[in-house]
Short mmCIF file of C-alpha atoms and ligand atoms in Angstrom, two decimals:
data_model
loop_
_atom_site.label_atom_id
_atom_site.label_comp_id
_atom_site.label_asym_id
_atom_site.label_seq_id
_atom_site.Cartn_x
_atom_site.Cartn_y
_atom_site.Cartn_z
CA UNK A 18 69.74 -20.54 108.61
CA UNK A 19 69.52 -21.22 104.89
CA UNK A 20 68.47 -24.84 104.55
CA UNK A 21 68.23 -25.19 100.78
CA UNK A 22 68.80 -23.18 97.61
CA UNK A 23 67.75 -24.21 94.14
CA UNK A 24 66.68 -22.76 90.80
CA UNK A 25 64.59 -23.65 87.81
CA UNK A 26 64.14 -22.32 84.31
CA UNK A 27 60.93 -20.35 83.75
CA UNK A 28 59.72 -17.93 81.06
CA UNK A 29 59.87 -14.13 81.10
CA UNK A 30 57.37 -11.69 79.58
CA UNK A 31 58.98 -12.00 76.15
CA UNK A 32 58.74 -15.76 76.30
CA UNK A 33 62.46 -16.25 76.85
CA UNK A 34 63.86 -18.49 79.56
CA UNK A 35 65.01 -16.93 82.80
CA UNK A 36 66.08 -18.04 86.28
CA UNK A 37 63.70 -18.51 89.19
CA UNK A 38 65.66 -19.07 92.39
CA UNK A 39 64.17 -20.49 95.57
CA UNK A 40 65.52 -20.26 99.09
CA UNK A 41 64.23 -22.44 101.95
CA UNK A 42 65.06 -21.56 105.55
CA UNK A 43 65.42 -23.84 108.54
CA UNK A 44 62.13 -22.47 109.94
CA UNK A 45 60.33 -23.75 106.83
CA UNK A 46 60.03 -20.37 105.06
CA UNK A 47 60.19 -20.79 101.31
CA UNK A 48 60.48 -17.86 98.89
CA UNK A 49 61.36 -17.43 95.23
CA UNK A 50 62.45 -14.64 92.92
CA UNK A 51 62.54 -14.33 89.13
CA UNK A 52 65.31 -12.47 87.30
CA UNK A 53 64.49 -9.97 84.48
CA UNK A 54 66.37 -9.49 81.22
CA UNK A 55 67.18 -6.47 79.04
CA UNK A 56 67.18 -5.99 75.26
CA UNK A 57 69.15 -2.76 74.87
CA UNK A 58 71.84 -3.71 77.34
CA UNK A 59 74.84 -1.66 78.37
CA UNK A 60 78.27 -3.02 77.41
CA UNK A 61 79.53 -3.02 80.97
CA UNK A 62 76.59 -4.88 82.51
CA UNK A 63 77.21 -8.01 84.56
CA UNK A 64 77.03 -11.15 82.45
CA UNK A 65 73.72 -12.86 81.81
CA UNK A 66 74.62 -16.52 81.35
CA UNK A 67 72.82 -18.18 78.40
CA UNK A 68 73.36 -21.75 77.26
CA UNK A 69 73.86 -20.94 73.58
CA UNK A 70 72.77 -24.40 72.50
CA UNK A 71 69.82 -25.66 70.45
CA UNK A 72 67.22 -25.12 73.18
CA UNK A 73 65.14 -21.89 73.10
CA UNK A 74 67.23 -20.50 70.20
CA UNK A 75 70.29 -20.47 72.40
CA UNK A 76 68.60 -18.58 75.23
CA UNK A 77 68.26 -21.43 77.72
CA UNK A 78 69.55 -20.80 81.25
CA UNK A 79 70.23 -24.35 82.43
CA UNK A 80 73.89 -23.55 83.11
CA UNK A 81 72.89 -20.70 85.42
CA UNK A 82 70.33 -22.98 87.08
CA UNK A 83 72.99 -25.62 87.57
CA UNK A 84 75.34 -23.04 89.11
CA UNK A 85 72.65 -22.26 91.69
CA UNK A 86 71.94 -25.91 92.41
CA UNK A 87 75.56 -26.88 92.83
CA UNK A 88 78.21 -24.23 93.57
CA UNK A 89 75.96 -21.59 95.11
CA UNK A 90 73.82 -24.00 97.17
CA UNK A 91 76.97 -25.72 98.49
CA UNK A 92 78.32 -22.50 99.97
CA UNK A 93 75.09 -20.81 101.06
CA UNK A 94 73.46 -23.63 102.98
CA UNK A 95 74.05 -22.99 106.67
CA UNK A 96 74.49 -19.21 106.33
CA UNK A 97 72.14 -16.72 108.00
CA UNK A 98 69.51 -15.30 105.63
CA UNK A 99 69.51 -12.12 107.75
CA UNK A 100 73.02 -11.26 106.65
CA UNK A 101 72.35 -10.22 103.07
CA UNK A 102 75.83 -8.82 102.59
CA UNK A 103 77.45 -12.09 103.65
CA UNK A 104 75.23 -14.10 101.31
CA UNK A 105 75.99 -11.76 98.40
CA UNK A 106 79.71 -11.55 99.14
CA UNK A 107 79.90 -15.35 99.33
CA UNK A 108 78.50 -15.63 95.82
CA UNK A 109 80.88 -12.94 94.62
CA UNK A 110 83.79 -14.99 96.06
CA UNK A 111 82.65 -18.22 94.41
CA UNK A 112 82.42 -16.43 91.09
CA UNK A 113 85.77 -14.69 91.41
CA UNK A 114 85.29 -12.34 88.43
CA UNK A 115 84.19 -8.71 88.47
CA UNK A 116 81.12 -9.24 86.28
CA UNK A 117 79.81 -12.65 87.33
CA UNK A 118 81.03 -14.19 84.11
CA UNK A 119 81.44 -17.59 85.76
CA UNK A 120 78.20 -18.06 87.72
CA UNK A 121 76.09 -15.65 85.67
CA UNK A 122 74.47 -12.56 87.18
CA UNK A 123 71.11 -14.20 86.48
CA UNK A 124 72.02 -17.05 88.84
CA UNK A 125 73.41 -14.74 91.54
CA UNK A 126 70.69 -12.07 91.50
CA UNK A 127 67.92 -14.66 91.68
CA UNK A 128 69.39 -16.16 94.84
CA UNK A 129 70.16 -12.72 96.26
CA UNK A 130 66.55 -11.54 95.86
CA UNK A 131 65.06 -14.83 97.06
CA UNK A 132 67.24 -14.67 100.18
CA UNK A 133 66.02 -11.15 101.05
CA UNK A 134 62.44 -12.17 100.47
CA UNK A 135 62.76 -15.32 102.60
CA UNK A 136 64.40 -13.33 105.41
CA UNK A 137 61.56 -10.79 105.33
CA UNK A 138 58.87 -13.46 105.34
CA UNK A 139 60.46 -15.37 108.17
CA UNK A 140 60.53 -12.15 110.24
CA UNK A 141 56.90 -11.54 109.29
CA UNK A 142 57.79 -8.26 107.63
CA UNK A 143 56.97 -6.85 104.22
CA UNK A 144 60.01 -6.87 101.95
CA UNK A 145 60.34 -3.06 101.79
CA UNK A 146 60.31 -2.88 105.59
CA UNK A 147 62.93 -5.61 105.94
CA UNK A 148 65.23 -3.95 103.41
CA UNK A 149 64.62 -0.36 104.47
CA UNK A 150 63.40 -0.42 108.06
CA UNK A 151 61.26 2.32 109.57
CA UNK A 152 62.95 4.78 107.22
CA UNK A 153 61.26 3.25 104.14
CA UNK A 154 58.53 5.77 103.46
CA UNK A 155 58.95 7.34 100.02
CA UNK A 156 56.46 6.25 97.39
CA UNK A 157 58.19 6.59 94.01
CA UNK A 158 56.98 8.88 91.24
CA UNK A 159 56.56 6.54 88.28
CA UNK A 160 57.86 6.95 84.76
CA UNK A 161 55.26 5.35 82.51
CA UNK A 162 56.62 4.35 79.13
CA UNK A 163 53.63 4.86 76.84
CA UNK A 164 55.14 5.28 73.35
CA UNK A 165 58.00 3.11 72.14
CA UNK A 166 60.55 3.51 69.39
CA UNK A 167 64.16 2.50 68.85
CA UNK A 168 65.13 -1.08 69.67
CA UNK A 169 61.81 -1.63 71.45
CA UNK A 170 59.64 -1.09 68.37
CA UNK A 171 59.51 -1.55 64.60
CA UNK A 172 58.39 1.99 63.79
CA UNK A 173 60.52 4.83 62.49
CA UNK A 174 60.89 6.67 65.80
CA UNK A 175 64.54 6.86 66.93
CA UNK A 176 64.11 7.39 70.64
CA UNK A 177 63.36 4.26 72.64
CA UNK A 178 60.89 5.51 75.26
CA UNK A 179 58.45 8.38 75.66
CA UNK A 180 57.26 8.46 79.22
CA UNK A 181 54.84 10.44 81.35
CA UNK A 182 55.46 11.31 84.99
CA UNK A 183 52.57 12.30 87.25
CA UNK A 184 54.45 14.96 89.18
CA UNK A 185 51.54 17.20 90.15
CA UNK A 186 49.66 14.87 92.47
CA UNK A 187 49.42 14.41 96.21
CA UNK A 188 50.05 10.69 96.21
CA UNK A 189 51.02 7.65 94.18
CA UNK A 190 47.43 6.44 93.75
CA UNK A 191 46.24 9.65 92.09
CA UNK A 192 49.32 9.64 89.87
CA UNK A 193 48.66 6.06 88.79
CA UNK A 194 45.03 6.85 88.04
CA UNK A 195 45.99 9.86 85.92
CA UNK A 196 48.54 7.82 83.98
CA UNK A 197 45.99 5.13 83.28
CA UNK A 198 43.47 7.72 82.03
CA UNK A 199 46.08 9.30 79.78
CA UNK A 200 47.03 5.86 78.47
CA UNK A 201 43.43 5.10 77.46
CA UNK A 202 43.02 8.49 75.82
CA UNK A 203 46.26 7.94 73.96
CA UNK A 204 44.96 4.61 72.71
CA UNK A 205 41.85 6.34 71.31
CA UNK A 206 43.93 9.01 69.60
CA UNK A 207 46.25 6.46 68.02
CA UNK A 208 43.26 4.42 66.91
CA UNK A 209 41.70 7.50 65.30
CA UNK A 210 44.98 7.99 63.40
CA UNK A 211 44.40 4.52 61.94
CA UNK A 212 47.56 3.32 63.57
CA UNK A 213 48.00 0.06 65.44
CA UNK A 214 47.28 0.08 69.16
CA UNK A 215 49.19 -3.15 69.74
CA UNK A 216 51.63 -2.75 72.60
CA UNK A 217 55.38 -3.31 72.86
CA UNK A 218 57.41 -5.20 75.44
CA UNK A 219 56.87 -2.60 78.15
CA UNK A 220 53.20 -1.96 77.42
CA UNK A 221 53.64 1.24 75.41
CA UNK A 222 52.20 1.80 71.95
CA UNK A 223 54.37 1.87 68.85
CA UNK A 224 52.48 3.87 66.23
CA UNK A 225 54.23 4.69 62.98
CA UNK A 226 54.95 8.32 63.65
CA UNK A 227 57.14 10.35 61.37
CA UNK A 228 59.47 12.27 63.63
CA UNK A 229 60.94 12.06 67.10
CA UNK A 230 58.81 15.01 68.14
CA UNK A 231 55.47 13.66 67.05
CA UNK A 232 55.16 11.17 69.94
CA UNK A 233 55.50 14.11 72.35
CA UNK A 234 52.77 16.02 70.57
CA UNK A 235 50.46 13.01 70.58
CA UNK A 236 51.11 12.45 74.29
CA UNK A 237 50.31 16.09 75.06
CA UNK A 238 47.02 15.68 73.22
CA UNK A 239 46.23 12.60 75.28
CA UNK A 240 47.05 14.36 78.55
CA UNK A 241 44.76 17.25 77.65
CA UNK A 242 42.00 14.94 76.44
CA UNK A 243 42.19 13.15 79.79
CA UNK A 244 41.61 16.49 81.50
CA UNK A 245 45.06 16.98 83.03
CA UNK A 246 47.45 19.88 82.77
CA UNK A 247 50.57 19.11 80.80
CA UNK A 248 53.73 20.21 82.57
CA UNK A 249 51.87 21.11 85.73
CA UNK A 250 50.40 17.71 86.59
CA UNK A 251 51.97 15.45 84.03
CA UNK A 252 55.47 15.94 82.69
CA UNK A 253 57.39 14.15 79.97
CA UNK A 254 60.50 12.00 80.29
CA UNK A 255 62.54 10.39 77.51
CA UNK A 256 64.82 7.41 77.31
CA UNK A 257 66.74 7.97 74.11
CA UNK A 258 68.94 4.87 74.57
CA UNK A 259 71.48 6.74 72.44
CA UNK A 260 74.10 3.95 72.59
CA UNK A 261 71.90 2.28 69.97
CA UNK A 262 72.02 5.29 67.62
CA UNK A 263 75.77 5.64 67.12
CA UNK A 264 77.37 4.68 63.81
CA UNK A 265 81.01 3.70 63.11
CA UNK A 266 82.15 7.30 62.89
CA UNK A 267 80.68 8.15 66.28
CA UNK A 268 77.75 10.16 64.89
CA UNK A 269 74.20 9.83 66.16
CA UNK A 270 71.92 8.66 63.39
CA UNK A 271 68.36 9.97 63.48
CA UNK A 272 66.81 7.77 60.80
CA UNK A 273 63.38 9.32 61.05
CA UNK A 274 64.84 12.71 60.19
CA UNK A 275 67.52 11.49 57.82
CA UNK A 276 70.22 13.24 59.82
CA UNK A 277 73.53 12.44 61.47
CA UNK A 278 74.42 14.58 64.47
CA UNK A 279 77.56 15.11 66.50
CA UNK A 280 77.26 14.94 70.31
CA UNK A 281 77.17 18.70 70.44
CA UNK A 282 74.45 18.92 67.82
CA UNK A 283 72.40 16.29 69.61
CA UNK A 284 72.70 18.26 72.86
CA UNK A 285 71.39 21.33 71.00
CA UNK A 286 68.58 19.18 69.64
CA UNK A 287 67.62 18.24 73.23
CA UNK A 288 67.89 21.82 74.43
CA UNK A 289 65.51 22.81 71.68
CA UNK A 290 63.07 20.01 72.59
CA UNK A 291 63.19 21.04 76.24
CA UNK A 292 62.40 24.64 75.37
CA UNK A 293 59.33 23.55 73.43
CA UNK A 294 57.94 20.81 75.66
CA UNK A 295 57.72 20.10 79.40
CA UNK A 296 60.48 17.47 79.41
CA UNK A 297 61.88 16.95 82.90
CA UNK A 298 64.13 13.96 82.38
CA UNK A 299 66.29 12.48 79.62
CA UNK A 300 67.88 9.06 80.03
CA UNK A 301 70.89 7.93 78.01
CA UNK A 302 70.80 11.07 75.90
CA UNK A 303 74.27 10.15 74.64
CA UNK A 304 76.09 6.88 74.20
CA UNK A 305 77.77 4.95 77.02
CA UNK A 306 81.18 5.58 75.39
CA UNK A 307 80.69 9.28 74.77
CA UNK A 308 81.82 10.74 78.11
CA UNK A 309 83.00 13.95 76.46
CA UNK A 310 79.54 14.39 74.99
CA UNK A 311 77.99 13.66 78.38
CA UNK A 312 80.07 16.46 79.83
CA UNK A 313 78.64 18.91 77.28
CA UNK A 314 75.12 17.58 77.89
CA UNK A 315 75.44 17.93 81.64
CA UNK A 316 76.84 21.44 81.40
CA UNK A 317 74.06 22.49 79.06
CA UNK A 318 71.03 20.84 80.70
CA UNK A 319 72.16 19.39 84.02
CA UNK A 320 70.84 22.30 86.07
CA UNK A 321 67.53 22.35 84.21
CA UNK A 322 66.40 18.74 83.92
CA UNK A 323 67.20 15.27 85.20
CA UNK A 324 69.86 13.44 83.16
CA UNK A 325 69.73 9.72 83.84
CA UNK A 326 72.58 7.31 83.16
CA UNK A 327 71.44 3.77 82.33
CA UNK A 328 73.82 2.12 79.82
CA UNK A 329 76.24 4.82 80.97
CA UNK A 330 76.44 3.69 84.61
CA UNK A 331 75.04 0.11 84.47
CA UNK A 332 74.20 0.37 88.22
CA UNK A 333 77.93 -0.02 88.89
CA UNK A 334 79.20 1.95 91.91
CA UNK A 335 82.69 2.45 90.50
CA UNK A 336 81.38 3.79 87.20
CA UNK A 337 78.91 6.02 89.05
CA UNK A 338 81.80 7.28 91.20
CA UNK A 339 83.71 8.17 88.05
CA UNK A 340 80.64 9.98 86.73
CA UNK A 341 80.26 11.93 89.96
CA UNK A 342 83.88 13.02 89.94
CA UNK A 343 83.66 14.10 86.29
CA UNK A 344 80.29 15.80 86.88
CA UNK A 345 78.53 13.61 84.35
CA UNK A 346 74.70 13.24 84.50
CA UNK A 347 72.77 13.84 87.72
CA UNK A 348 70.75 10.67 88.14
CA UNK A 349 71.29 6.90 88.05
CA UNK A 350 68.99 4.27 86.63
CA UNK A 351 68.97 1.33 89.02
CA UNK A 352 68.64 -2.11 87.45
CA UNK A 353 69.69 -4.82 89.92
CA UNK A 354 70.54 -7.32 87.18
CA UNK A 355 73.08 -4.93 85.66
CA UNK A 356 75.24 -5.35 88.76
CA UNK A 357 74.11 -8.75 90.02
CA UNK A 358 73.12 -8.63 93.70
CA UNK A 359 70.88 -6.82 96.16
CA UNK A 360 73.81 -5.61 98.28
CA UNK A 361 75.76 -4.19 95.35
CA UNK A 362 72.62 -2.45 94.09
CA UNK A 363 72.22 -0.86 97.54
CA UNK A 364 75.81 0.35 97.49
CA UNK A 365 75.24 2.09 94.17
CA UNK A 366 72.05 3.73 95.41
CA UNK A 367 73.74 4.95 98.61
CA UNK A 368 76.66 6.40 96.68
CA UNK A 369 74.33 8.22 94.30
CA UNK A 370 72.14 9.60 97.07
CA UNK A 371 75.11 10.80 99.11
CA UNK A 372 76.20 12.80 96.10
CA UNK A 373 72.78 14.25 95.34
CA UNK A 374 72.27 12.12 92.27
CA UNK A 375 68.65 10.97 91.91
CA UNK A 376 67.92 7.25 91.69
CA UNK A 377 65.30 5.71 89.41
CA UNK A 378 64.53 2.07 90.22
CA UNK A 379 63.90 0.23 86.97
CA UNK A 380 62.47 -2.89 85.39
CA UNK A 381 63.94 -4.50 82.26
CA UNK A 382 62.12 -4.90 78.96
CA UNK A 383 61.98 -8.65 79.69
CA UNK A 384 60.18 -8.96 83.04
CA UNK A 385 58.06 -11.31 85.11
CA UNK A 386 55.32 -11.26 87.71
CA UNK A 387 58.00 -10.67 90.35
CA UNK A 388 57.45 -7.26 91.98
CA UNK A 389 60.72 -7.11 93.94
CA UNK A 390 61.68 -3.70 92.52
CA UNK A 391 58.50 -2.08 93.90
CA UNK A 392 59.56 -2.97 97.45
CA UNK A 393 63.18 -2.17 96.67
CA UNK A 394 62.32 1.35 95.43
CA UNK A 395 60.41 2.14 98.63
CA UNK A 396 63.00 0.50 100.88
CA UNK A 397 65.79 2.71 99.57
CA UNK A 398 63.61 5.82 99.20
CA UNK A 399 64.54 6.04 95.53
CA UNK A 400 61.76 8.52 94.85
CA UNK A 401 61.23 7.34 91.28
CA UNK A 402 60.44 4.06 89.54
CA UNK A 403 60.30 3.18 85.87
CA UNK A 404 58.33 0.05 85.18
CA UNK A 405 56.43 0.40 81.95
CA UNK A 406 52.98 1.51 80.85
CA UNK A 407 49.81 0.93 82.84
CA UNK A 408 49.18 -2.30 80.97
CA UNK A 409 50.65 -5.81 80.74
CA UNK A 410 50.54 -7.97 83.84
CA UNK A 411 54.25 -7.99 84.55
CA UNK A 412 54.34 -4.16 84.55
CA UNK A 413 51.18 -3.76 86.61
CA UNK A 414 52.49 -6.33 89.10
CA UNK A 415 54.87 -3.57 90.23
CA UNK A 416 52.29 -0.77 90.26
CA UNK A 417 49.76 -2.98 92.04
CA UNK A 418 52.34 -3.91 94.64
CA UNK A 419 53.04 -0.20 95.16
CA UNK A 420 49.33 0.39 95.79
CA UNK A 421 49.52 -2.24 98.48
CA UNK A 422 52.68 -0.77 100.01
CA UNK A 423 51.27 2.77 99.94
CA UNK A 424 48.23 1.62 101.89
CA UNK A 425 50.50 0.17 104.59
CA UNK A 426 52.69 3.22 105.16
CA UNK A 427 50.82 5.76 107.28
CA UNK A 428 53.35 8.52 106.69
CA UNK A 429 54.13 7.77 103.07
CA UNK A 430 55.55 10.69 101.12
CA UNK A 431 55.19 11.30 97.40
CA UNK A 432 57.77 13.74 96.12
CA UNK A 433 56.05 14.96 92.96
CA UNK A 434 58.21 17.65 91.39
CA UNK A 435 60.72 17.87 94.23
CA UNK A 436 63.46 15.67 92.70
CA UNK A 437 63.43 17.85 89.57
CA UNK A 438 63.80 21.30 91.06
CA UNK A 439 67.52 21.62 90.55
P1 PGA B 10 66.21 -2.81 78.46
O1 PGA B 10 65.47 -1.44 78.28
O2 PGA B 10 65.66 -3.50 79.65
O3 PGA B 10 65.89 -3.50 77.17
O4 PGA B 10 67.68 -2.51 78.60
C1 PGA B 10 65.12 -0.58 79.31
C2 PGA B 10 65.93 0.71 79.29
O5 PGA B 10 66.74 0.95 78.38
O6 PGA B 10 65.81 1.50 80.22
ZN1 ZN B 11 67.42 3.00 79.36
#
């Protein structure tokens, strides 16, 4: 049984406070988990409780820590760690709201993850095996975010993330190697352009490029310089994070091009990009409020490429269900802290998979050394993971953990292009 639960305040990769929760079992097992934090958050995400006082510029999490140490610990001590759903539902009951606005999703998710990890350890099982059983065998195809714009950078690029996906490889390891080689070639190219090679929050570069297309062209150069075939072996994925581009009149502002586009025009813009470049996935191509636009986008490109809802769906099963019934998007970004617990994240993944929506397990821009999502992606056979460039310790913690997992699974599968052949 769960013998003790507590939390403390630690720092994330951006240097902001976050919650580390620890669960101790009656057999002496002790495990912790650290909660990530987003910057371009969706409006309907579960609440991240911050103190808002003078400490850490208002970003302290002592209230969330206190909620773990008092209310959550009181109810969880004595429960079985092997009943994840009961543990998660108990916290949901204590909170009583639909977005964890009392306890804080950062308090709840930390305990939820630490419970799963402690249960796995006490059963002498790797976390992915505990969560997914013998069926956990899909190594995810990564999305490596290698050029940043938007809210994640200070340059004049409008789109938030330009990613590469190693789709033309036999296994995860070869894909990771290729991505790393492309990343280093990209660094050289950017350096030769006399642009800064300093990296952003997720490890990508943020050169001062002039248009939203130029990052794609530079990436293609890097792929070719690294000796790989663009499109064939390495494809391109975008996270536009379009909720951040909308102005008061509902138009999408492309600052770099000095243009304001309607949803329909932006969809045409994407269609044009897709006809010129091997783009296989676009995330948050339109804003979270623009469901009519999403409909147009899905009709236009939904049978050609992957359309991922991040801010749109916020890992929330009821919003995903609405999307499915309205035929909006065809893939769900999975960020456990958007919904608040391991069990609720699983529900969203199962719903998506049952309806042939792809799932992309995802980090946040504020991360930690915790590699929970690597195990989680494999456990639920998500098939894809997005966890930054091939640099920065907190990003590589996930990729390195996947190397370890891949070596343990004798019949591991790597889907390559399969999820994208619509
Ligand atoms: P966030 O960014 O963690 O800052 O929300 C990641 C994303 O938009 O996918
Ligand atoms: Zn996103």
